[in-house]
């Protein structure tokens, strides 16, 4: 049993969990801004935003899983380690 109460996932899940959370936050913000700019505030905005968010998250999550390791390698070449 770990000090945190054994409710945490093993380290091998770091990439998928990071990608899941990162893509979820990014897509909810970006789809919200785009939908608001296209429709303006109102009831239609809320209905369409949820569809736009889920649609974009379906694409963004697997994209992040593929792209994030590549970005980490590029950044490691540019930035000196601590």
C-alpha positions as YAML, in Angstrom:
chain: A
units: angstrom
residues:
- id: 1
  name: UNK
  ca: [0.00, 0.00, 0.00]
- id: 2
  name: UNK
  ca: [1.41, 3.39, -0.96]
- id: 3
  name: UNK
  ca: [1.54, 6.45, 1.25]
- id: 4
  name: UNK
  ca: [-1.23, 8.02, -0.85]
- id: 5
  name: UNK
  ca: [-3.66, 5.16, -0.26]
- id: 6
  name: UNK
  ca: [-3.13, 2.96, -3.39]
- id: 7
  name: UNK
  ca: [-5.72, 4.83, -5.49]
- id: 8
  name: UNK
  ca: [-3.16, 6.12, -7.99]
- id: 9
  name: UNK
  ca: [-2.46, 4.57, -11.37]
- id: 10
  name: UNK
  ca: [0.92, 3.00, -12.11]
- id: 11
  name: UNK
  ca: [3.57, 5.21, -13.76]
- id: 12
  name: UNK
  ca: [3.09, 3.48, -17.14]
- id: 13
  name: UNK
  ca: [-0.20, 5.39, -17.47]
- id: 14
  name: UNK
  ca: [1.53, 8.80, -17.31]
- id: 15
  name: UNK
  ca: [1.30, 9.49, -21.08]
- id: 16
  name: UNK
  ca: [-2.34, 8.50, -21.61]
- id: 17
  name: UNK
  ca: [-3.55, 10.29, -18.48]
- id: 18
  name: UNK
  ca: [-1.53, 13.41, -19.35]
- id: 19
  name: UNK
  ca: [-2.89, 13.32, -22.90]
- id: 20
  name: UNK
  ca: [-6.45, 12.77, -21.72]
- id: 21
  name: UNK
  ca: [-6.40, 15.71, -19.32]
- id: 22
  name: UNK
  ca: [-4.38, 18.03, -21.58]
- id: 23
  name: UNK
  ca: [-6.52, 17.40, -24.64]
- id: 24
  name: UNK
  ca: [-9.72, 17.75, -22.62]
- id: 25
  name: UNK
  ca: [-8.74, 21.12, -21.17]
- id: 26
  name: UNK
  ca: [-7.40, 22.46, -24.46]
- id: 27
  name: UNK
  ca: [-10.39, 21.40, -26.52]
- id: 28
  name: UNK
  ca: [-12.99, 22.72, -24.07]
- id: 29
  name: UNK
  ca: [-11.31, 26.14, -24.07]
- id: 30
  name: UNK
  ca: [-10.66, 26.35, -27.82]
- id: 31
  name: UNK
  ca: [-14.03, 24.95, -28.88]
- id: 32
  name: UNK
  ca: [-15.74, 27.29, -26.42]
- id: 33
  name: UNK
  ca: [-14.00, 30.37, -27.80]
- id: 34
  name: UNK
  ca: [-14.58, 29.33, -31.42]
- id: 35
  name: UNK
  ca: [-18.25, 28.52, -30.82]
- id: 36
  name: UNK
  ca: [-18.80, 31.75, -28.90]
- id: 37
  name: UNK
  ca: [-17.22, 33.82, -31.67]
- id: 38
  name: UNK
  ca: [-19.30, 32.05, -34.31]
- id: 39
  name: UNK
  ca: [-22.67, 32.12, -32.52]
- id: 40
  name: UNK
  ca: [-22.44, 34.67, -29.73]
- id: 41
  name: UNK
  ca: [-23.72, 33.99, -26.21]
- id: 42
  name: UNK
  ca: [-27.06, 32.25, -25.77]
- id: 43
  name: UNK
  ca: [-28.83, 28.92, -25.56]
- id: 44
  name: UNK
  ca: [-27.66, 27.80, -29.00]
- id: 45
  name: UNK
  ca: [-24.06, 28.43, -27.95]
- id: 46
  name: UNK
  ca: [-24.32, 26.01, -25.03]
- id: 47
  name: UNK
  ca: [-25.97, 23.29, -27.11]
- id: 48
  name: UNK
  ca: [-23.44, 23.56, -29.93]
- id: 49
  name: UNK
  ca: [-20.41, 23.94, -27.66]
- id: 50
  name: UNK
  ca: [-20.88, 20.50, -26.13]
- id: 51
  name: UNK
  ca: [-21.03, 18.89, -29.59]
- id: 52
  name: UNK
  ca: [-18.01, 20.88, -30.77]
- id: 53
  name: UNK
  ca: [-16.06, 19.93, -27.66]
- id: 54
  name: UNK
  ca: [-16.72, 16.19, -27.86]
- id: 55
  name: UNK
  ca: [-16.03, 16.18, -31.60]
- id: 56
  name: UNK
  ca: [-12.71, 17.95, -31.17]
- id: 57
  name: UNK
  ca: [-11.69, 15.84, -28.15]
- id: 58
  name: UNK
  ca: [-12.19, 12.64, -30.16]
- id: 59
  name: UNK
  ca: [-9.52, 13.91, -32.56]
- id: 60
  name: UNK
  ca: [-7.28, 15.70, -30.05]
- id: 61
  name: UNK
  ca: [-6.78, 12.88, -27.55]
- id: 62
  name: UNK
  ca: [-5.17, 10.36, -29.92]
- id: 63
  name: UNK
  ca: [-3.27, 13.19, -31.61]
- id: 64
  name: UNK
  ca: [-1.74, 14.23, -28.29]
- id: 65
  name: UNK
  ca: [-0.76, 10.63, -27.57]
- id: 66
  name: UNK
  ca: [1.20, 10.53, -30.84]
- id: 67
  name: UNK
  ca: [2.59, 14.08, -30.80]
- id: 68
  name: UNK
  ca: [3.52, 14.53, -27.12]
- id: 69
  name: UNK
  ca: [6.50, 12.11, -27.15]
- id: 70
  name: UNK
  ca: [7.81, 13.78, -30.31]
- id: 71
  name: UNK
  ca: [7.48, 17.23, -28.74]
- id: 72
  name: UNK
  ca: [9.29, 16.04, -25.60]
- id: 73
  name: UNK
  ca: [12.23, 14.84, -27.73]
- id: 74
  name: UNK
  ca: [12.37, 18.12, -29.63]
- id: 75
  name: UNK
  ca: [12.25, 20.14, -26.42]
- id: 76
  name: UNK
  ca: [14.97, 17.97, -24.89]
- id: 77
  name: UNK
  ca: [17.25, 18.96, -27.79]
- id: 78
  name: UNK
  ca: [16.48, 22.66, -27.34]
- id: 79
  name: UNK
  ca: [16.39, 23.02, -23.55]
- id: 80
  name: UNK
  ca: [19.23, 22.06, -21.22]
- id: 81
  name: UNK
  ca: [18.30, 19.53, -18.52]
- id: 82
  name: UNK
  ca: [17.89, 20.90, -14.99]
...
